[in-house]
mmCIF file with all atom_site columns, C-alpha atoms in Angstrom:
data_model
loop_
_atom_site.group_PDB
_atom_site.id
_atom_site.type_symbol
_atom_site.label_atom_id
_atom_site.label_alt_id
_atom_site.label_comp_id
_atom_site.label_asym_id
_atom_site.label_entity_id
_atom_site.label_seq_id
_atom_site.pdbx_PDB_ins_code
_atom_site.Cartn_x
_atom_site.Cartn_y
_atom_site.Cartn_z
_atom_site.occupancy
_atom_site.B_iso_or_equiv
_atom_site.pdbx_formal_charge
_atom_site.auth_seq_id
_atom_site.auth_comp_id
_atom_site.auth_asym_id
_atom_site.auth_atom_id
_atom_site.pdbx_PDB_model_num
ATOM 1   C CA . UNK A 1 1   ? -47.710 26.219  0.594   1.00 34.00 ? 551 UNK A CA 1
ATOM 2   C CA . UNK A 1 2   ? -48.790 23.423  -1.726  1.00 37.00 ? 552 UNK A CA 1
ATOM 3   C CA . UNK A 1 3   ? -46.349 20.535  -2.133  1.00 42.00 ? 553 UNK A CA 1
ATOM 4   C CA . UNK A 1 4   ? -45.383 20.587  -5.827  1.00 48.00 ? 554 UNK A CA 1
ATOM 5   C CA . UNK A 1 5   ? -43.415 17.361  -5.492  1.00 59.00 ? 555 UNK A CA 1
ATOM 6   C CA . UNK A 1 6   ? -46.520 15.245  -6.010  1.00 55.00 ? 556 UNK A CA 1
ATOM 7   C CA . UNK A 1 7   ? -44.714 11.936  -6.361  1.00 71.00 ? 557 UNK A CA 1
ATOM 8   C CA . UNK A 1 8   ? -42.836 12.275  -3.066  1.00 82.00 ? 558 UNK A CA 1
ATOM 9   C CA . UNK A 1 9   ? -43.451 9.338   -0.762  1.00 89.00 ? 559 UNK A CA 1
ATOM 10  C CA . UNK A 1 10  ? -43.713 9.264   3.011   1.00 92.00 ? 560 UNK A CA 1
ATOM 11  C CA . UNK A 1 11  ? -40.592 7.081   3.024   1.00 94.00 ? 561 UNK A CA 1
ATOM 12  C CA . UNK A 1 12  ? -38.639 9.738   1.119   1.00 94.00 ? 562 UNK A CA 1
ATOM 13  C CA . UNK A 1 13  ? -39.784 12.470  3.531   1.00 95.00 ? 563 UNK A CA 1
ATOM 14  C CA . UNK A 1 14  ? -38.780 10.352  6.511   1.00 96.00 ? 564 UNK A CA 1
ATOM 15  C CA . UNK A 1 15  ? -35.367 9.577   5.000   1.00 97.00 ? 565 UNK A CA 1
ATOM 16  C CA . UNK A 1 16  ? -34.727 13.267  4.342   1.00 98.00 ? 566 UNK A CA 1
ATOM 17  C CA . UNK A 1 17  ? -35.724 14.163  7.906   1.00 97.00 ? 567 UNK A CA 1
ATOM 18  C CA . UNK A 1 18  ? -33.210 11.568  9.167   1.00 98.00 ? 568 UNK A CA 1
ATOM 19  C CA . UNK A 1 19  ? -30.538 13.189  6.981   1.00 98.00 ? 569 UNK A CA 1
ATOM 20  C CA . UNK A 1 20  ? -31.318 16.569  8.553   1.00 98.00 ? 570 UNK A CA 1
ATOM 21  C CA . UNK A 1 21  ? -31.020 15.041  12.017  1.00 97.00 ? 571 UNK A CA 1
ATOM 22  C CA . UNK A 1 22  ? -27.762 13.260  11.122  1.00 97.00 ? 572 UNK A CA 1
ATOM 23  C CA . UNK A 1 23  ? -26.033 16.471  9.995   1.00 96.00 ? 573 UNK A CA 1
ATOM 24  C CA . UNK A 1 24  ? -27.824 19.089  12.131  1.00 90.00 ? 574 UNK A CA 1
ATOM 25  C CA . UNK A 1 25  ? -24.775 20.244  14.123  1.00 89.00 ? 575 UNK A CA 1
ATOM 26  C CA . UNK A 1 26  ? -22.051 19.397  11.622  1.00 94.00 ? 576 UNK A CA 1
ATOM 27  C CA . UNK A 1 27  ? -20.018 22.235  10.088  1.00 93.00 ? 577 UNK A CA 1
ATOM 28  C CA . UNK A 1 28  ? -20.001 22.113  6.274   1.00 94.00 ? 578 UNK A CA 1
ATOM 29  C CA . UNK A 1 29  ? -23.167 20.032  6.257   1.00 97.00 ? 579 UNK A CA 1
ATOM 30  C CA . UNK A 1 30  ? -24.698 21.402  3.058   1.00 98.00 ? 580 UNK A CA 1
ATOM 31  C CA . UNK A 1 31  ? -22.730 19.190  0.623   1.00 98.00 ? 581 UNK A CA 1
ATOM 32  C CA . UNK A 1 32  ? -23.462 15.858  2.330   1.00 98.00 ? 582 UNK A CA 1
ATOM 33  C CA . UNK A 1 33  ? -27.109 16.841  2.829   1.00 98.00 ? 583 UNK A CA 1
ATOM 34  C CA . UNK A 1 34  ? -27.431 17.694  -0.886  1.00 98.00 ? 584 UNK A CA 1
ATOM 35  C CA . UNK A 1 35  ? -25.729 14.419  -1.831  1.00 98.00 ? 585 UNK A CA 1
ATOM 36  C CA . UNK A 1 36  ? -28.002 12.320  0.362   1.00 98.00 ? 586 UNK A CA 1
ATOM 37  C CA . UNK A 1 37  ? -31.111 14.241  -0.715  1.00 98.00 ? 587 UNK A CA 1
ATOM 38  C CA . UNK A 1 38  ? -30.225 13.539  -4.344  1.00 95.00 ? 588 UNK A CA 1
ATOM 39  C CA . UNK A 1 39  ? -29.761 9.844   -3.519  1.00 94.00 ? 589 UNK A CA 1
ATOM 40  C CA . UNK A 1 40  ? -33.267 9.835   -2.030  1.00 95.00 ? 590 UNK A CA 1
ATOM 41  C CA . UNK A 1 41  ? -35.062 11.765  -4.797  1.00 93.00 ? 591 UNK A CA 1
ATOM 42  C CA . UNK A 1 42  ? -32.803 11.210  -7.807  1.00 88.00 ? 592 UNK A CA 1
ATOM 43  C CA . UNK A 1 43  ? -32.450 14.964  -8.288  1.00 93.00 ? 593 UNK A CA 1
ATOM 44  C CA . UNK A 1 44  ? -32.833 18.203  -6.311  1.00 96.00 ? 594 UNK A CA 1
ATOM 45  C CA . UNK A 1 45  ? -36.127 19.893  -7.191  1.00 95.00 ? 595 UNK A CA 1
ATOM 46  C CA . UNK A 1 46  ? -36.796 23.396  -5.868  1.00 96.00 ? 596 UNK A CA 1
ATOM 47  C CA . UNK A 1 47  ? -39.114 22.084  -3.146  1.00 96.00 ? 597 UNK A CA 1
ATOM 48  C CA . UNK A 1 48  ? -36.352 19.898  -1.721  1.00 97.00 ? 598 UNK A CA 1
ATOM 49  C CA . UNK A 1 49  ? -33.820 22.720  -1.924  1.00 98.00 ? 599 UNK A CA 1
ATOM 50  C CA . UNK A 1 50  ? -36.291 24.898  -0.030  1.00 98.00 ? 600 UNK A CA 1
ATOM 51  C CA . UNK A 1 51  ? -36.763 22.229  2.642   1.00 97.00 ? 601 UNK A CA 1
ATOM 52  C CA . UNK A 1 52  ? -32.972 21.909  2.969   1.00 98.00 ? 602 UNK A CA 1
ATOM 53  C CA . UNK A 1 53  ? -32.716 25.681  3.299   1.00 98.00 ? 603 UNK A CA 1
ATOM 54  C CA . UNK A 1 54  ? -35.264 25.725  6.118   1.00 97.00 ? 604 UNK A CA 1
ATOM 55  C CA . UNK A 1 55  ? -33.888 22.680  7.938   1.00 97.00 ? 605 UNK A CA 1
ATOM 56  C CA . UNK A 1 56  ? -30.284 23.879  7.868   1.00 97.00 ? 606 UNK A CA 1
ATOM 57  C CA . UNK A 1 57  ? -31.142 27.560  8.341   1.00 96.00 ? 607 UNK A CA 1
ATOM 58  C CA . UNK A 1 58  ? -29.226 28.438  5.172   1.00 96.00 ? 608 UNK A CA 1
ATOM 59  C CA . UNK A 1 59  ? -30.564 30.834  2.540   1.00 98.00 ? 609 UNK A CA 1
ATOM 60  C CA . UNK A 1 60  ? -32.239 29.263  -0.484  1.00 98.00 ? 610 UNK A CA 1
ATOM 61  C CA . UNK A 1 61  ? -29.810 31.200  -2.688  1.00 98.00 ? 611 UNK A CA 1
ATOM 62  C CA . UNK A 1 62  ? -26.858 29.524  -0.948  1.00 98.00 ? 612 UNK A CA 1
ATOM 63  C CA . UNK A 1 63  ? -28.450 26.083  -1.338  1.00 98.00 ? 613 UNK A CA 1
ATOM 64  C CA . UNK A 1 64  ? -29.221 26.726  -5.016  1.00 98.00 ? 614 UNK A CA 1
ATOM 65  C CA . UNK A 1 65  ? -25.764 28.229  -5.566  1.00 97.00 ? 615 UNK A CA 1
ATOM 66  C CA . UNK A 1 66  ? -24.028 25.065  -4.385  1.00 97.00 ? 616 UNK A CA 1
ATOM 67  C CA . UNK A 1 67  ? -26.495 22.693  -6.082  1.00 97.00 ? 617 UNK A CA 1
ATOM 68  C CA . UNK A 1 68  ? -26.210 24.487  -9.424  1.00 95.00 ? 618 UNK A CA 1
ATOM 69  C CA . UNK A 1 69  ? -22.426 24.950  -9.272  1.00 95.00 ? 619 UNK A CA 1
ATOM 70  C CA . UNK A 1 70  ? -21.410 21.303  -8.907  1.00 92.00 ? 620 UNK A CA 1
ATOM 71  C CA . UNK A 1 71  ? -22.092 19.048  -11.891 1.00 82.00 ? 621 UNK A CA 1
ATOM 72  C CA . UNK A 1 72  ? -22.710 16.071  -9.600  1.00 87.00 ? 622 UNK A CA 1
ATOM 73  C CA . UNK A 1 73  ? -26.069 17.591  -8.666  1.00 93.00 ? 623 UNK A CA 1
ATOM 74  C CA . UNK A 1 74  ? -29.118 17.364  -10.914 1.00 91.00 ? 624 UNK A CA 1
ATOM 75  C CA . UNK A 1 75  ? -31.784 20.052  -10.676 1.00 92.00 ? 625 UNK A CA 1
ATOM 76  C CA . UNK A 1 76  ? -34.072 18.235  -13.083 1.00 88.00 ? 626 UNK A CA 1
ATOM 77  C CA . UNK A 1 77  ? -35.122 14.582  -13.055 1.00 88.00 ? 627 UNK A CA 1
ATOM 78  C CA . UNK A 1 78  ? -32.878 12.023  -14.695 1.00 90.00 ? 628 UNK A CA 1
ATOM 79  C CA . UNK A 1 79  ? -34.140 8.886   -16.345 1.00 93.00 ? 629 UNK A CA 1
ATOM 80  C CA . UNK A 1 80  ? -33.718 5.354   -15.119 1.00 93.00 ? 630 UNK A CA 1
ATOM 81  C CA . UNK A 1 81  ? -31.463 4.950   -18.159 1.00 96.00 ? 631 UNK A CA 1
ATOM 82  C CA . UNK A 1 82  ? -29.101 7.876   -18.653 1.00 95.00 ? 632 UNK A CA 1
ATOM 83  C CA . UNK A 1 83  ? -27.883 8.305   -22.205 1.00 97.00 ? 633 UNK A CA 1
ATOM 84  C CA . UNK A 1 84  ? -24.624 10.188  -22.722 1.00 96.00 ? 634 UNK A CA 1
ATOM 85  C CA . UNK A 1 85  ? -23.906 11.166  -26.309 1.00 97.00 ? 635 UNK A CA 1
ATOM 86  C CA . UNK A 1 86  ? -20.256 11.913  -26.986 1.00 97.00 ? 636 UNK A CA 1
ATOM 87  C CA . UNK A 1 87  ? -19.809 15.081  -29.026 1.00 97.00 ? 637 UNK A CA 1
ATOM 88  C CA . UNK A 1 88  ? -16.020 15.113  -28.812 1.00 96.00 ? 638 UNK A CA 1
ATOM 89  C CA . UNK A 1 89  ? -14.059 15.757  -31.991 1.00 97.00 ? 639 UNK A CA 1
ATOM 90  C CA . UNK A 1 90  ? -13.664 12.123  -33.117 1.00 97.00 ? 640 UNK A CA 1
ATOM 91  C CA . UNK A 1 91  ? -17.344 11.369  -32.517 1.00 97.00 ? 641 UNK A CA 1
ATOM 92  C CA . UNK A 1 92  ? -18.573 14.639  -33.972 1.00 97.00 ? 642 UNK A CA 1
ATOM 93  C CA . UNK A 1 93  ? -16.729 14.252  -37.277 1.00 97.00 ? 643 UNK A CA 1
ATOM 94  C CA . UNK A 1 94  ? -18.151 10.727  -37.588 1.00 97.00 ? 644 UNK A CA 1
ATOM 95  C CA . UNK A 1 95  ? -21.766 11.855  -37.181 1.00 96.00 ? 645 UNK A CA 1
ATOM 96  C CA . UNK A 1 96  ? -22.468 12.126  -33.448 1.00 97.00 ? 646 UNK A CA 1
ATOM 97  C CA . UNK A 1 97  ? -24.805 15.050  -34.140 1.00 97.00 ? 647 UNK A CA 1
ATOM 98  C CA . UNK A 1 98  ? -26.983 12.762  -36.299 1.00 97.00 ? 648 UNK A CA 1
ATOM 99  C CA . UNK A 1 99  ? -26.940 10.124  -33.559 1.00 98.00 ? 649 UNK A CA 1
ATOM 100 C CA . UNK A 1 100 ? -28.059 12.725  -31.006 1.00 98.00 ? 650 UNK A CA 1
ATOM 101 C CA . UNK A 1 101 ? -30.808 13.986  -33.319 1.00 98.00 ? 651 UNK A CA 1
ATOM 102 C CA . UNK A 1 102 ? -32.084 10.434  -33.813 1.00 98.00 ? 652 UNK A CA 1
ATOM 103 C CA . UNK A 1 103 ? -32.168 9.731   -30.069 1.00 98.00 ? 653 UNK A CA 1
ATOM 104 C CA . UNK A 1 104 ? -34.029 13.001  -29.456 1.00 98.00 ? 654 UNK A CA 1
ATOM 105 C CA . UNK A 1 105 ? -36.495 12.185  -32.224 1.00 98.00 ? 655 UNK A CA 1
ATOM 106 C CA . UNK A 1 106 ? -37.115 8.610   -31.067 1.00 97.00 ? 656 UNK A CA 1
ATOM 107 C CA . UNK A 1 107 ? -37.581 9.520   -27.399 1.00 98.00 ? 657 UNK A CA 1
ATOM 108 C CA . UNK A 1 108 ? -39.407 12.802  -28.014 1.00 98.00 ? 658 UNK A CA 1
ATOM 109 C CA . UNK A 1 109 ? -37.076 14.847  -25.815 1.00 97.00 ? 659 UNK A CA 1
ATOM 110 C CA . UNK A 1 110 ? -34.143 17.189  -26.295 1.00 97.00 ? 660 UNK A CA 1
ATOM 111 C CA . UNK A 1 111 ? -30.600 17.063  -24.960 1.00 95.00 ? 661 UNK A CA 1
ATOM 112 C CA . UNK A 1 112 ? -30.696 17.697  -21.215 1.00 92.00 ? 662 UNK A CA 1
ATOM 113 C CA . UNK A 1 113 ? -34.269 16.443  -20.811 1.00 93.00 ? 663 UNK A CA 1
ATOM 114 C CA . UNK A 1 114 ? -35.965 13.381  -19.355 1.00 94.00 ? 664 UNK A CA 1
ATOM 115 C CA . UNK A 1 115 ? -38.862 11.407  -20.809 1.00 95.00 ? 665 UNK A CA 1
ATOM 116 C CA . UNK A 1 116 ? -42.187 11.887  -19.080 1.00 93.00 ? 666 UNK A CA 1
ATOM 117 C CA . UNK A 1 117 ? -42.127 8.308   -17.764 1.00 92.00 ? 667 UNK A CA 1
ATOM 118 C CA . UNK A 1 118 ? -38.592 8.947   -16.431 1.00 91.00 ? 668 UNK A CA 1
ATOM 119 C CA . UNK A 1 119 ? -37.167 5.961   -18.269 1.00 95.00 ? 669 UNK A CA 1
ATOM 120 C CA . UNK A 1 120 ? -34.611 7.915   -20.317 1.00 97.00 ? 670 UNK A CA 1
ATOM 121 C CA . UNK A 1 121 ? -32.662 11.131  -20.119 1.00 96.00 ? 671 UNK A CA 1
ATOM 122 C CA . UNK A 1 122 ? -30.163 12.467  -22.637 1.00 96.00 ? 672 UNK A CA 1
ATOM 123 C CA . UNK A 1 123 ? -27.036 14.490  -21.973 1.00 94.00 ? 673 UNK A CA 1
ATOM 124 C CA . UNK A 1 124 ? -24.217 15.298  -24.333 1.00 95.00 ? 674 UNK A CA 1
ATOM 125 C CA . UNK A 1 125 ? -20.617 15.163  -23.192 1.00 94.00 ? 675 UNK A CA 1
ATOM 126 C CA . UNK A 1 126 ? -17.252 15.993  -24.689 1.00 92.00 ? 676 UNK A CA 1
ATOM 127 C CA . UNK A 1 127 ? -15.521 12.615  -24.487 1.00 92.00 ? 677 UNK A CA 1
ATOM 128 C CA . UNK A 1 128 ? -16.143 9.171   -23.020 1.00 90.00 ? 678 UNK A CA 1
ATOM 129 C CA . UNK A 1 129 ? -12.645 7.920   -23.802 1.00 92.00 ? 679 UNK A CA 1
ATOM 130 C CA . UNK A 1 130 ? -13.605 5.540   -26.593 1.00 95.00 ? 680 UNK A CA 1
ATOM 131 C CA . UNK A 1 131 ? -12.525 7.607   -29.601 1.00 96.00 ? 681 UNK A CA 1
ATOM 132 C CA . UNK A 1 132 ? -11.587 4.508   -31.608 1.00 96.00 ? 682 UNK A CA 1
ATOM 133 C CA . UNK A 1 133 ? -15.263 3.479   -31.570 1.00 98.00 ? 683 UNK A CA 1
ATOM 134 C CA . UNK A 1 134 ? -16.613 6.855   -32.707 1.00 98.00 ? 684 UNK A CA 1
ATOM 135 C CA . UNK A 1 135 ? -19.394 7.824   -32.722 1.00 98.00 ? 685 UNK A CA 1
ATOM 136 C CA . UNK A 1 136 ? -20.158 6.604   -29.215 1.00 98.00 ? 686 UNK A CA 1
ATOM 137 C CA . UNK A 1 137 ? -22.990 6.744   -26.707 1.00 98.00 ? 687 UNK A CA 1
ATOM 138 C CA . UNK A 1 138 ? -23.184 5.397   -23.198 1.00 97.00 ? 688 UNK A CA 1
ATOM 139 C CA . UNK A 1 139 ? -26.407 4.130   -21.694 1.00 97.00 ? 689 UNK A CA 1
ATOM 140 C CA . UNK A 1 140 ? -25.887 3.851   -17.971 1.00 94.00 ? 690 UNK A CA 1
ATOM 141 C CA . UNK A 1 141 ? -22.396 2.275   -17.851 1.00 91.00 ? 691 UNK A CA 1
ATOM 142 C CA . UNK A 1 142 ? -22.613 0.431   -21.187 1.00 96.00 ? 692 UNK A CA 1
ATOM 143 C CA . UNK A 1 143 ? -20.634 1.839   -24.143 1.00 97.00 ? 693 UNK A CA 1
ATOM 144 C CA . UNK A 1 144 ? -22.026 1.509   -27.682 1.00 98.00 ? 694 UNK A CA 1
ATOM 145 C CA . UNK A 1 145 ? -19.771 2.457   -30.578 1.00 98.00 ? 695 UNK A CA 1
ATOM 146 C CA . UNK A 1 146 ? -19.466 2.629   -34.360 1.00 98.00 ? 696 UNK A CA 1
ATOM 147 C CA . UNK A 1 147 ? -23.024 3.930   -34.413 1.00 97.00 ? 697 UNK A CA 1
ATOM 148 C CA . UNK A 1 148 ? -25.383 5.061   -37.109 1.00 95.00 ? 698 UNK A CA 1
ATOM 149 C CA . UNK A 1 149 ? -29.090 5.891   -36.829 1.00 92.00 ? 699 UNK A CA 1
ATOM 150 C CA . UNK A 1 150 ? -30.169 2.293   -37.498 1.00 94.00 ? 700 UNK A CA 1
ATOM 151 C CA . UNK A 1 151 ? -27.927 0.933   -34.738 1.00 97.00 ? 701 UNK A CA 1
ATOM 152 C CA . UNK A 1 152 ? -29.231 3.619   -32.371 1.00 97.00 ? 702 UNK A CA 1
ATOM 153 C CA . UNK A 1 153 ? -32.808 2.562   -33.133 1.00 96.00 ? 703 UNK A CA 1
ATOM 154 C CA . UNK A 1 154 ? -31.979 -1.083  -32.391 1.00 97.00 ? 704 UNK A CA 1
ATOM 155 C CA . UNK A 1 155 ? -30.242 -0.222  -29.116 1.00 98.00 ? 705 UNK A CA 1
ATOM 156 C CA . UNK A 1 156 ? -33.083 1.994   -27.902 1.00 98.00 ? 706 UNK A CA 1
ATOM 157 C CA . UNK A 1 157 ? -35.655 -0.583  -28.998 1.00 97.00 ? 707 UNK A CA 1
ATOM 158 C CA . UNK A 1 158 ? -33.846 -3.185  -26.889 1.00 97.00 ? 708 UNK A CA 1
ATOM 159 C CA . UNK A 1 159 ? -34.057 -0.985  -23.777 1.00 97.00 ? 709 UNK A CA 1
ATOM 160 C CA . UNK A 1 160 ? -37.687 -0.094  -24.466 1.00 95.00 ? 710 UNK A CA 1
ATOM 161 C CA . UNK A 1 161 ? -38.610 -3.745  -24.993 1.00 95.00 ? 711 UNK A CA 1
ATOM 162 C CA . UNK A 1 162 ? -36.803 -4.788  -21.813 1.00 94.00 ? 712 UNK A CA 1
ATOM 163 C CA . UNK A 1 163 ? -38.779 -2.189  -19.864 1.00 91.00 ? 713 UNK A CA 1
ATOM 164 C CA . UNK A 1 164 ? -42.075 -3.337  -21.357 1.00 86.00 ? 714 UNK A CA 1
ATOM 165 C CA . UNK A 1 165 ? -41.257 -6.985  -20.772 1.00 81.00 ? 715 UNK A CA 1
ATOM 166 C CA . UNK A 1 166 ? -40.175 -6.424  -17.202 1.00 62.00 ? 716 UNK A CA 1
ATOM 167 C CA . UNK A 1 167 ? -36.643 -7.674  -17.789 1.00 53.00 ? 717 UNK A CA 1
ATOM 168 C CA . UNK A 1 168 ? -34.362 -6.167  -15.179 1.00 51.00 ? 718 UNK A CA 1
ATOM 169 C CA . UNK A 1 169 ? -30.799 -5.045  -15.796 1.00 49.00 ? 719 UNK A CA 1
ATOM 170 C CA . UNK A 1 170 ? -29.669 -8.011  -13.662 1.00 49.00 ? 720 UNK A CA 1
ATOM 171 C CA . UNK A 1 171 ? -31.355 -10.480 -16.034 1.00 50.00 ? 721 UNK A CA 1
ATOM 172 C CA . UNK A 1 172 ? -29.387 -9.334  -19.076 1.00 48.00 ? 722 UNK A CA 1
#
């Protein structure tokens, strides 16, 4: 079968094989194997789920069932910068839907998707606990509040420029 995970590296394959070896005889090994596989790849594509199924001698449906049930697991790639748009009541009534639409428009992706270059992904959530700053987004662990479409543009432009200029998160 052709390997559809074309950007998989030898290092990633070797790390995953070590994970299989580490947990091979452990009862309840599926969860830690899924967690470590996601740490290695950033998400759990079908090909990796299939490899886990074969290595652990567990049906692919059981692997997928666990991976799709728990929200900690991602079945699609996530961006380097994960954008969470709060759509809770306080944010929604203050225009969070417009903020989300602007982010989608600027990045060319929809809620739940990742940009082709894997720099950004967008996910909506119900509350980030900053209702007094509504509407709010989080990019990685940074909270941005009192937003409108112009502020969103400036924030995204800053991240885009930092990526182009090679400025790391540690330099900011």
